[in-house]
Amino acid sequence: MLKTVVCVSGGGTNLQAILDALDNGSITNVKIEAVISNNAGAKALQRAESRGIPGILMTPKAYPDRESFNAAFTEEMCRLAPDLIVLAGFLVKIPEEMVCRFDGRIINIHPSLIPSFCGVGYYGLKVHEKALERGVKVTGATVHFVNEGMDEGPIIAQKAVAVEEDDTPESLQRRVMEQAEWVLLPQAINAIANGKIRVKDGKVRCVCRMEET
């Protein structure tokens, strides 16, 4: 059973997709040990509580400086000792020490087709605003392993989503979530839990084909 910790900053729709996949059997061999958020008002913590999953608040605002927060965050994660850490809309940079300690065991979902619209400053609705400003016809989502860089880790899977002429950032964000994020992330977790995906020497190995829905 893959002990998993999910980190979320906001509403937790990707967390809900994971929980739904656990319920319907799309994800097997996984147990969510805890949900961590940097936001006390995050709906994700309510989602966790409703399922009897421990919710943990870890916010930089509670510490005198970022170094202190990074040390406390890493210590808490080591206490939980997960097999997999899932960043499901988590807007806090993962400390380098944590990346090293959990090398090959941290994955992230990003709402674009990396390497487009990623890196510093590209998160949440801002990604879709920039995609529309650029005039792209296709966008999507990417699940990738996390390394010391920002959205630079090895790619696990991507799914394309068409951009429509009358799209707003909000409508595009919703379509990317529904058609890509909520599909790819549960698939990736299930594949990792069942030994179909791993990262070695900075490269994704044994990649299974993500099924279309």
Coordinates of N, CA and C in Angstrom, one line a residue:
M1 N 0.8 -1.2 0.0 CA 0.0 0.0 0.0 C 0.9 1.2 0.0
L2 N 0.7 2.1 -1.0 CA 1.5 3.3 -1.1 C 1.0 4.4 -0.2
K3 N 1.8 4.7 0.8 CA 1.5 5.8 1.7 C 1.7 7.1 1.0
T4 N 0.6 7.9 0.9 CA 0.6 9.1 0.1 C 0.2 10.3 0.9
V5 N 0.9 11.4 0.7 CA 0.5 12.7 1.3 C 0.2 13.7 0.1
V6 N -0.9 14.4 0.2 CA -1.3 15.3 -0.8 C -1.2 16.7 -0.3
C7 N -0.5 17.6 -1.1 CA -0.3 19.0 -0.7 C -1.2 19.9 -1.6
V8 N -2.0 20.7 -1.0 CA -3.0 21.5 -1.7 C -3.0 22.9 -1.1
S9 N -3.2 23.9 -1.9 CA -3.3 25.3 -1.4 C -4.7 25.8 -1.4
G10 N -5.6 25.3 -2.3 CA -6.9 25.9 -2.5 C -8.1 25.0 -2.3
G11 N -9.0 24.9 -3.3 CA -10.2 24.2 -3.2 C -10.1 22.7 -3.2
G12 N -9.0 22.2 -3.7 CA -8.8 20.8 -3.7 C -9.6 19.9 -4.7
T13 N -9.8 20.5 -5.9 CA -10.6 19.7 -6.9 C -9.7 18.5 -7.4
N14 N -8.4 18.7 -7.5 CA -7.6 17.6 -7.8 C -7.5 16.5 -6.7
L15 N -7.5 17.0 -5.5 CA -7.7 16.1 -4.3 C -9.0 15.3 -4.4
Q16 N -10.0 16.0 -4.8 CA -11.3 15.3 -4.9 C -11.3 14.3 -6.0
A17 N -10.6 14.6 -7.1 CA -10.5 13.6 -8.2 C -9.7 12.4 -7.8
I18 N -8.7 12.6 -6.9 CA -8.0 11.4 -6.3 C -8.9 10.6 -5.4
L19 N -9.6 11.2 -4.6 CA -10.6 10.5 -3.7 C -11.6 9.8 -4.4
D20 N -12.2 10.4 -5.5 CA -13.2 9.7 -6.3 C -12.6 8.5 -7.0
A21 N -11.4 8.6 -7.5 CA -10.7 7.5 -8.1 C -10.4 6.4 -7.2
L22 N -10.1 6.7 -5.9 CA -10.0 5.7 -4.9 C -11.3 5.0 -4.6
D23 N -12.4 5.7 -4.6 CA -13.7 5.2 -4.4 C -14.2 4.2 -5.5
N24 N -13.9 4.6 -6.7 CA -14.4 3.8 -7.9 C -13.4 2.8 -8.3
G25 N -12.2 2.7 -7.7 CA -11.3 1.6 -8.0 C -10.3 2.0 -9.1
S26 N -10.3 3.2 -9.6 CA -9.4 3.6 -10.6 C -8.0 3.8 -10.0
I27 N -7.9 4.0 -8.7 CA -6.6 4.0 -8.0 C -6.6 2.9 -7.0
T28 N -5.6 2.0 -7.1 CA -5.5 0.9 -6.1 C -4.2 0.9 -5.4
N29 N -4.1 0.3 -4.3 CA -2.8 0.1 -3.5 C -2.3 1.5 -3.0
V30 N -3.3 2.4 -2.7 CA -2.9 3.7 -2.2 C -3.7 4.1 -1.0
K31 N -3.0 4.7 0.0 CA -3.7 5.2 1.2 C -3.3 6.6 1.4
I32 N -4.2 7.6 1.5 CA -3.9 9.0 1.7 C -3.7 9.1 3.2
E33 N -2.4 9.4 3.6 CA -2.1 9.5 5.0 C -2.4 10.8 5.6
A34 N -2.3 11.9 4.8 CA -2.6 13.2 5.3 C -2.7 14.2 4.1
V35 N -3.4 15.3 4.4 CA -3.4 16.4 3.4 C -2.8 17.6 4.1
I36 N -1.9 18.2 3.4 CA -1.2 19.4 3.9 C -1.6 20.6 3.1
S37 N -1.8 21.7 3.8 CA -2.1 23.0 3.1 C -1.4 24.1 3.7
N38 N -1.1 25.1 3.0 CA -0.5 26.3 3.5 C -1.5 27.4 3.8
N39 N -2.8 27.0 3.5 CA -3.9 28.0 3.6 C -4.9 27.4 4.6
A40 N -5.1 28.2 5.7 CA -6.0 27.7 6.8 C -7.5 27.6 6.3
G41 N -7.8 28.4 5.3 CA -9.2 28.4 4.7 C -9.4 27.5 3.5
A42 N -8.4 26.7 3.2 CA -8.5 25.9 2.0 C -9.6 24.8 2.1
K43 N -10.4 24.8 1.1 CA -11.5 23.8 1.1 C -10.9 22.4 1.1
A44 N -9.7 22.2 0.6 CA -9.1 20.9 0.6 C -9.0 20.3 2.0
L45 N -8.8 21.1 3.0 CA -8.7 20.6 4.4 C -10.1 20.1 4.8
Q46 N -11.1 20.8 4.4 CA -12.5 20.3 4.7 C -12.8 19.0 4.0
R47 N -12.3 18.9 2.8 CA -12.5 17.6 2.0 C -11.8 16.5 2.8
A48 N -10.6 16.8 3.3 CA -9.9 15.7 4.0 C -10.6 15.4 5.3
E49 N -11.1 16.4 6.0 CA -11.7 16.1 7.3 C -13.0 15.3 7.1
S50 N -13.7 15.5 6.0 CA -15.0 14.8 5.7 C -14.7 13.3 5.4
R51 N -13.5 13.0 5.1 CA -13.1 11.6 4.8 C -12.3 11.0 5.9
G52 N -12.1 11.7 7.0 CA -11.3 11.2 8.1 C -9.9 11.2 7.9
I53 N -9.4 12.0 7.0 CA -8.0 12.1 6.7 C -7.4 13.3 7.4
P54 N -6.3 13.1 8.1 CA -5.7 14.2 8.9 C -5.3 15.4 8.0
G55 N -5.7 16.6 8.4 CA -5.4 17.8 7.7 C -4.3 18.5 8.5
I56 N -3.3 19.0 7.8 CA -2.2 19.6 8.5 C -1.9 21.0 7.8
L57 N -1.9 22.0 8.7 CA -1.6 23.4 8.2 C -0.1 23.7 8.3
M58 N 0.5 24.0 7.2 CA 2.0 24.3 7.2 C 2.1 25.6 6.3
T59 N 2.1 26.7 7.0 CA 2.2 28.0 6.3 C 3.5 28.8 6.6
P60 N 4.2 29.3 5.6 CA 5.4 30.1 5.9 C 5.1 31.3 6.9
K61 N 3.8 31.8 6.9 CA 3.5 32.9 7.7 C 3.7 32.7 9.2
A62 N 3.7 31.4 9.6 CA 3.8 31.0 11.0 C 5.2 30.9 11.5
Y63 N 6.2 31.2 10.6 CA 7.6 31.1 10.9 C 8.3 32.4 10.7
P64 N 9.4 32.6 11.4 CA 10.1 33.9 11.3 C 10.8 34.2 10.0
D65 N 11.1 33.1 9.3 CA 11.7 33.2 8.0 C 11.5 32.0 7.2
R66 N 11.9 32.0 5.9 CA 11.6 30.9 5.0 C 12.5 29.7 5.4
E67 N 13.7 29.9 5.9 CA 14.6 28.9 6.3 C 14.0 28.0 7.4
S68 N 13.3 28.7 8.3 CA 12.7 28.0 9.5 C 11.5 27.2 9.0
F69 N 10.7 27.8 8.1 CA 9.6 27.1 7.5 C 10.1 25.9 6.8
N70 N 11.1 26.0 5.9 CA 11.6 24.9 5.1 C 12.0 23.7 6.0
A71 N 12.7 24.1 7.1 CA 13.2 23.0 8.0 C 12.0 22.3 8.7
A72 N 11.0 23.1 9.1 CA 9.8 22.5 9.8 C 9.0 21.7 8.8
F73 N 8.8 22.2 7.6 CA 8.1 21.5 6.6 C 8.7 20.1 6.3
T74 N 10.0 20.2 6.1 CA 10.8 18.9 5.8 C 10.7 18.0 7.0
E75 N 10.8 18.5 8.2 CA 10.7 17.6 9.4 C 9.4 16.9 9.5
E76 N 8.3 17.7 9.2 CA 7.0 17.2 9.3 C 6.8 16.1 8.2
M77 N 7.3 16.3 7.0 CA 7.1 15.3 5.9 C 7.9 14.1 6.3
C78 N 9.1 14.2 6.9 CA 9.9 13.1 7.3 C 9.2 12.3 8.4
R79 N 8.4 13.0 9.3 CA 7.6 12.3 10.3 C 6.5 11.5 9.7
L80 N 5.9 12.0 8.6 CA 4.8 11.3 8.0 C 5.4 10.1 7.1
A81 N 6.6 10.3 6.7 CA 7.3 9.3 5.9 C 6.5 8.7 4.8
P82 N 6.0 9.5 3.9 CA 5.2 9.0 2.8 C 6.1 8.3 1.7
D83 N 5.4 7.3 1.0 CA 6.1 6.7 -0.2 C 6.0 7.7 -1.4
L84 N 4.9 8.5 -1.4 CA 4.7 9.4 -2.5 C 4.1 10.7 -2.0
I85 N 4.6 11.8 -2.5 CA 4.1 13.2 -2.2 C 3.4 13.7 -3.5
V86 N 2.2 14.1 -3.4 CA 1.5 14.6 -4.6 C 1.2 16.1 -4.4
L87 N 1.7 16.9 -5.3 CA 1.4 18.4 -5.2 C 0.3 18.6 -6.2
A88 N -0.9 18.8 -5.5 CA -2.1 18.9 -6.3 C -2.7 20.4 -6.2
G89 N -1.9 21.3 -6.9 CA -2.3 22.7 -6.7 C -1.7 23.3 -5.5
F90 N -0.4 23.1 -5.3 CA 0.3 23.5 -4.1 C 1.2 24.7 -4.5
L91 N 1.0 25.9 -3.9 CA 1.6 27.1 -4.3 C 2.8 27.4 -3.5
V92 N 3.5 26.5 -2.9 CA 4.7 26.7 -2.1 C 5.8 25.9 -2.7
K93 N 6.9 26.5 -2.9 CA 8.1 25.9 -3.4 C 8.6 24.8 -2.4
I94 N 8.8 23.6 -2.9 CA 9.3 22.5 -2.1 C 10.8 22.8 -1.7
P95 N 11.1 22.7 -0.4 CA 12.5 22.9 0.0 C 13.4 21.9 -0.7
E96 N 14.6 22.3 -1.0 CA 15.6 21.5 -1.7 C 15.9 20.2 -0.9
E97 N 16.0 20.4 0.5 CA 16.3 19.3 1.3 C 15.2 18.2 1.2
M98 N 13.9 18.7 1.1 CA 12.9 17.7 1.0 C 12.9 17.0 -0.4
V99 N 13.2 17.8 -1.4 CA 13.4 17.2 -2.8 C 14.4 16.1 -2.7
C100 N 15.6 16.3 -2.0 CA 16.6 15.4 -2.0 C 16.2 14.1 -1.2
R101 N 15.6 14.4 0.0 CA 15.2 13.2 0.8 C 14.1 12.4 0.2
F102 N 13.3 13.0 -0.7 CA 12.2 12.2 -1.3 C 12.4 12.2 -2.8
D103 N 13.6 12.1 -3.2 CA 14.0 12.0 -4.7 C 13.2 10.9 -5.4
G104 N 12.5 11.3 -6.5 CA 11.7 10.3 -7.2 C 10.4 9.9 -6.6
R105 N 10.0 10.6 -5.5 CA 8.8 10.3 -4.8 C 7.9 11.5 -4.7
I106 N 8.1 12.6 -5.4 CA 7.3 13.8 -5.4 C 6.8 14.0 -6.9
I107 N 5.5 14.2 -7.0 CA 4.9 14.5 -8.4 C 4.1 15.7 -8.3
N108 N 3.9 16.4 -9.4 CA 3.2 17.7 -9.5 C 2.3 17.7 -10.7
I109 N 1.1 18.3 -10.6 CA 0.2 18.5 -11.7 C 0.3 20.0 -12.1
H110 N 0.6 20.3 -13.4 CA 0.7 21.6 -13.8 C -0.2 21.9 -15.0
P111 N -1.0 23.0 -15.0 CA -2.0 23.2 -16.0 C -1.6 23.8 -17.3
S112 N -0.5 23.2 -17.9 CA -0.1 23.5 -19.2 C 0.7 22.3 -19.8
L113 N 1.0 22.4 -21.1 CA 1.9 21.4 -21.7 C 3.3 21.9 -21.5
I114 N 3.9 21.5 -20.5 CA 5.3 21.8 -20.2 C 6.2 21.4 -21.4
P115 N 7.1 22.3 -21.9 CA 7.7 23.5 -21.3 C 6.9 24.8 -21.5
S116 N 5.7 24.8 -22.1 CA 5.0 26.0 -22.3 C 4.4 26.5 -21.0
F117 N 4.4 27.8 -20.7 CA 3.7 28.4 -19.6 C 3.9 27.7 -18.3
C118 N 5.2 27.7 -17.9 CA 5.6 27.0 -16.7 C 6.7 27.8 -16.1
G119 N 7.1 27.4 -14.9 CA 8.2 28.1 -14.2 C 7.7 29.2 -13.2
V120 N 8.6 30.0 -12.8 CA 8.3 31.1 -11.8 C 7.2 32.0 -12.4
G121 N 6.1 32.2 -11.6 CA 5.1 33.1 -11.9 C 3.9 32.5 -12.7
Y122 N 4.1 31.2 -13.1 CA 3.0 30.6 -13.9 C 2.3 29.6 -12.9
Y123 N 1.2 30.0 -12.4 CA 0.4 29.1 -11.5 C -1.1 29.5 -11.6
G124 N -1.9 28.6 -11.3 CA -3.4 28.9 -11.3 C -3.9 29.5 -12.5
L125 N -4.7 30.5 -12.3 CA -5.4 31.2 -13.5 C -4.4 32.0 -14.3
K126 N -3.2 32.3 -13.8 CA -2.2 33.1 -14.6 C -1.7 32.2 -15.8
V127 N -1.7 30.9 -15.6 CA -1.2 30.1 -16.7 C -2.2 30.2 -17.9
H128 N -3.5 30.2 -17.6 CA -4.5 30.3 -18.7 C -4.6 31.7 -19.3
E129 N -4.4 32.7 -18.5 CA -4.4 34.1 -19.0 C -3.2 34.2 -20.0
K130 N -2.1 33.7 -19.7 CA -0.9 33.8 -20.6 C -1.1 33.0 -21.8
A131 N -1.8 31.8 -21.7 CA -2.0 31.0 -22.9 C -2.9 31.7 -23.9
L132 N -4.0 32.4 -23.3 CA -4.9 33.1 -24.2 C -4.2 34.3 -24.8
E133 N -3.4 35.0 -24.0 CA -2.7 36.2 -24.5 C -1.8 35.8 -25.7
R134 N -1.2 34.6 -25.6 CA -0.3 34.1 -26.6 C -1.0 33.6 -27.8
G135 N -2.3 33.3 -27.7 CA -3.1 32.9 -28.8 C -2.9 31.4 -29.2
V136 N -2.5 30.6 -28.2 CA -2.3 29.1 -28.6 C -3.6 28.5 -28.9
K137 N -3.6 27.5 -29.7 CA -4.8 26.7 -30.1 C -5.0 25.5 -29.2
V138 N -3.9 25.0 -28.6 CA -4.0 23.8 -27.8 C -3.2 24.1 -26.5
T139 N -3.8 23.7 -25.4 CA -3.1 23.7 -24.2 C -3.3 22.4 -23.5
G140 N -3.2 22.3 -22.2 CA -3.4 21.0 -21.6 C -2.9 20.9 -20.2
A141 N -2.5 19.8 -19.7 CA -1.9 19.6 -18.4 C -0.8 18.6 -18.4
T142 N 0.1 18.7 -17.4 CA 1.3 17.8 -17.4 C 1.4 17.3 -15.9
V143 N 1.7 16.0 -15.8 CA 2.1 15.4 -14.5 C 3.6 15.1 -14.6
H144 N 4.4 15.6 -13.7 CA 5.8 15.4 -13.7 C 6.4 15.1 -12.3
F145 N 7.6 14.5 -12.3 CA 8.3 14.4 -11.1 C 8.9 15.7 -10.7
V146 N 9.1 15.9 -9.4 CA 9.6 17.2 -9.0 C 11.1 17.1 -8.7
N147 N 11.9 18.1 -9.2 CA 13.3 18.2 -8.9 C 13.6 19.6 -8.3
E148 N 14.8 20.0 -8.2 CA 15.1 21.3 -7.6 C 14.6 22.5 -8.4
G149 N 14.4 22.3 -9.7 CA 13.9 23.4 -10.5 C 12.4 23.6 -10.4
M150 N 11.9 24.6 -11.1 CA 10.5 24.9 -11.0 C 9.8 24.4 -12.3
D151 N 9.0 23.3 -12.2 CA 8.4 22.6 -13.3 C 9.4 22.1 -14.3
E152 N 10.5 21.6 -13.8 CA 11.6 21.1 -14.6 C 11.8 19.6 -14.5
G153 N 11.1 18.9 -13.6 CA 11.3 17.5 -13.4 C 10.9 16.7 -14.6
P154 N 11.3 15.4 -14.6 CA 10.9 14.5 -15.7 C 9.4 14.4 -15.9
I155 N 8.9 14.4 -17.1 CA 7.5 14.4 -17.4 C 7.0 12.9 -17.4
I156 N 5.9 12.7 -16.7 CA 5.2 11.4 -16.6 C 4.2 11.3 -17.7
A157 N 3.4 12.3 -17.9 CA 2.3 12.2 -18.9 C 1.8 13.6 -19.1
Q158 N 1.2 13.8 -20.4 CA 0.6 15.1 -20.7 C -0.7 14.7 -21.5
K159 N -1.7 15.7 -21.4 CA -2.9 15.5 -22.1 C -3.3 16.9 -22.7
A160 N -3.6 16.9 -24.0 CA -3.9 18.2 -24.7 C -5.4 18.5 -24.5
V161 N -5.7 19.8 -24.5 CA -7.0 20.3 -24.5 C -7.1 21.5 -25.5
A162 N -8.2 21.4 -26.3 CA -8.4 22.5 -27.3 C -8.8 23.8 -26.6
V163 N -8.2 24.9 -27.2 CA -8.6 26.2 -26.8 C -9.7 26.7 -27.7
E164 N -10.8 27.2 -27.2 CA -12.0 27.6 -28.0 C -11.9 29.2 -28.2
E165 N -12.5 29.6 -29.3 CA -12.5 31.0 -29.6 C -13.0 32.0 -28.5
D166 N -14.1 31.6 -27.9 CA -14.7 32.4 -26.9 C -14.2 32.1 -25.5
D167 N -13.1 31.5 -25.3 CA -12.6 31.1 -24.0 C -12.2 32.3 -23.2
T168 N -12.5 32.3 -21.9 CA -12.0 33.2 -20.9 C -10.9 32.4 -20.1
P169 N -10.1 33.0 -19.3 CA -9.2 32.3 -18.5 C -9.9 31.3 -17.6
E170 N -11.1 31.7 -17.1 CA -11.9 30.9 -16.2 C -12.5 29.6 -16.9
S171 N -13.0 29.8 -18.1 CA -13.6 28.7 -18.8 C -12.5 27.7 -19.3
L172 N -11.3 28.3 -19.7 CA -10.2 27.4 -20.1 C -9.7 26.7 -18.9
Q173 N -9.6 27.3 -17.8 CA -9.1 26.6 -16.6 C -10.0 25.4 -16.3
R174 N -11.3 25.7 -16.3 CA -12.3 24.6 -16.0 C -12.1 23.4 -17.0
R175 N -12.0 23.7 -18.3 CA -11.9 22.6 -19.2 C -10.6 21.8 -19.1
V176 N -9.5 22.5 -18.8 CA -8.3 21.8 -18.6 C -8.3 20.9 -17.3
M177 N -9.0 21.4 -16.3 CA -9.2 20.6 -15.1 C -10.0 19.4 -15.4
E178 N -11.1 19.6 -16.1 CA -12.1 18.5 -16.3 C -11.5 17.4 -17.3
Q179 N -10.9 17.9 -18.4 CA -10.5 17.0 -19.4 C -9.0 16.5 -19.3
A180 N -8.2 17.2 -18.5 CA -6.8 16.8 -18.3 C -6.4 16.5 -16.9
E181 N -6.5 17.5 -16.1 CA -5.9 17.3 -14.7 C -6.6 16.2 -13.9
W182 N -7.9 16.2 -13.9 CA -8.6 15.2 -13.1 C -8.5 13.8 -13.7
V183 N -8.0 13.7 -15.0 CA -7.8 12.4 -15.6 C -6.4 11.9 -15.4
L184 N -5.4 12.8 -15.7 CA -4.0 12.4 -15.6 C -3.5 12.1 -14.2
L185 N -3.9 13.0 -13.2 CA -3.3 12.8 -11.9 C -3.6 11.5 -11.3
P186 N -4.9 11.1 -11.2 CA -5.2 9.8 -10.7 C -4.6 8.6 -11.5
Q187 N -4.5 8.8 -12.8 CA -3.8 7.7 -13.6 C -2.4 7.6 -13.2
A188 N -1.7 8.7 -13.0 CA -0.3 8.7 -12.7 C -0.1 8.1 -11.3
I189 N -0.9 8.5 -10.3 CA -0.8 7.9 -9.0 C -1.0 6.4 -9.0
N190 N -2.0 6.0 -9.7 CA -2.3 4.5 -9.8 C -1.1 3.8 -10.5
A191 N -0.5 4.4 -11.5 CA 0.6 3.7 -12.2 C 1.8 3.6 -11.3
I192 N 2.1 4.6 -10.5 CA 3.2 4.6 -9.6 C 2.9 3.6 -8.5
A193 N 1.7 3.5 -8.0 CA 1.4 2.6 -6.9 C 1.5 1.2 -7.3
N194 N 1.3 0.9 -8.6 CA 1.3 -0.4 -9.1 C 2.6 -0.8 -9.9
G195 N 3.6 0.0 -9.7 CA 4.9 -0.3 -10.3 C 5.1 -0.1 -11.7
K196 N 4.2 0.7 -12.3 CA 4.3 0.9 -13.8 C 5.1 2.1 -14.2
I197 N 5.4 3.0 -13.2 CA 6.2 4.2 -13.4 C 7.1 4.4 -12.3
R198 N 8.3 4.8 -12.6 CA 9.3 5.2 -11.6 C 10.3 6.1 -12.3
V199 N 11.1 6.9 -11.5 CA 12.1 7.7 -12.1 C 13.5 7.2 -11.6
K200 N 14.4 7.2 -12.6 CA 15.8 6.7 -12.3 C 16.7 7.5 -13.1
D201 N 17.8 8.0 -12.5 CA 18.8 8.7 -13.1 C 18.2 9.9 -13.9
G202 N 17.2 10.5 -13.3 CA 16.6 11.7 -13.9 C 15.7 11.4 -15.1
K203 N 15.4 10.2 -15.3 CA 14.5 9.8 -16.4 C 13.4 9.0 -16.0
V204 N 12.2 9.1 -16.6 CA 11.0 8.3 -16.3 C 11.2 7.0 -16.9
R205 N 11.1 5.9 -16.2 CA 11.2 4.5 -16.7 C 9.9 3.8 -16.6
C206 N 9.7 2.8 -17.4 CA 8.6 1.9 -17.3 C 7.3 2.7 -17.4
V207 N 7.2 3.6 -18.3 CA 6.0 4.4 -18.4 C 4.9 3.6 -19.1
C208 N 3.8 3.6 -18.5 CA 2.6 2.9 -19.1 C 1.8 4.0 -19.9
R209 N 1.1 3.6 -20.8 CA 0.3 4.5 -21.6 C -0.9 4.9 -20.8
M210 N -1.0 6.2 -20.7 CA -2.2 6.8 -19.9 C -3.4 6.6 -20.8
E211 N -4.5 6.0 -20.2 CA -5.7 5.7 -21.0 C -6.5 7.0 -21.2
E212 N -7.1 7.1 -22.4 CA -8.0 8.3 -22.7 C -9.3 7.9 -22.1
T213 N -10.0 9.0 -21.7 CA -11.4 8.8 -21.2 C -12.4 9.5 -22.0

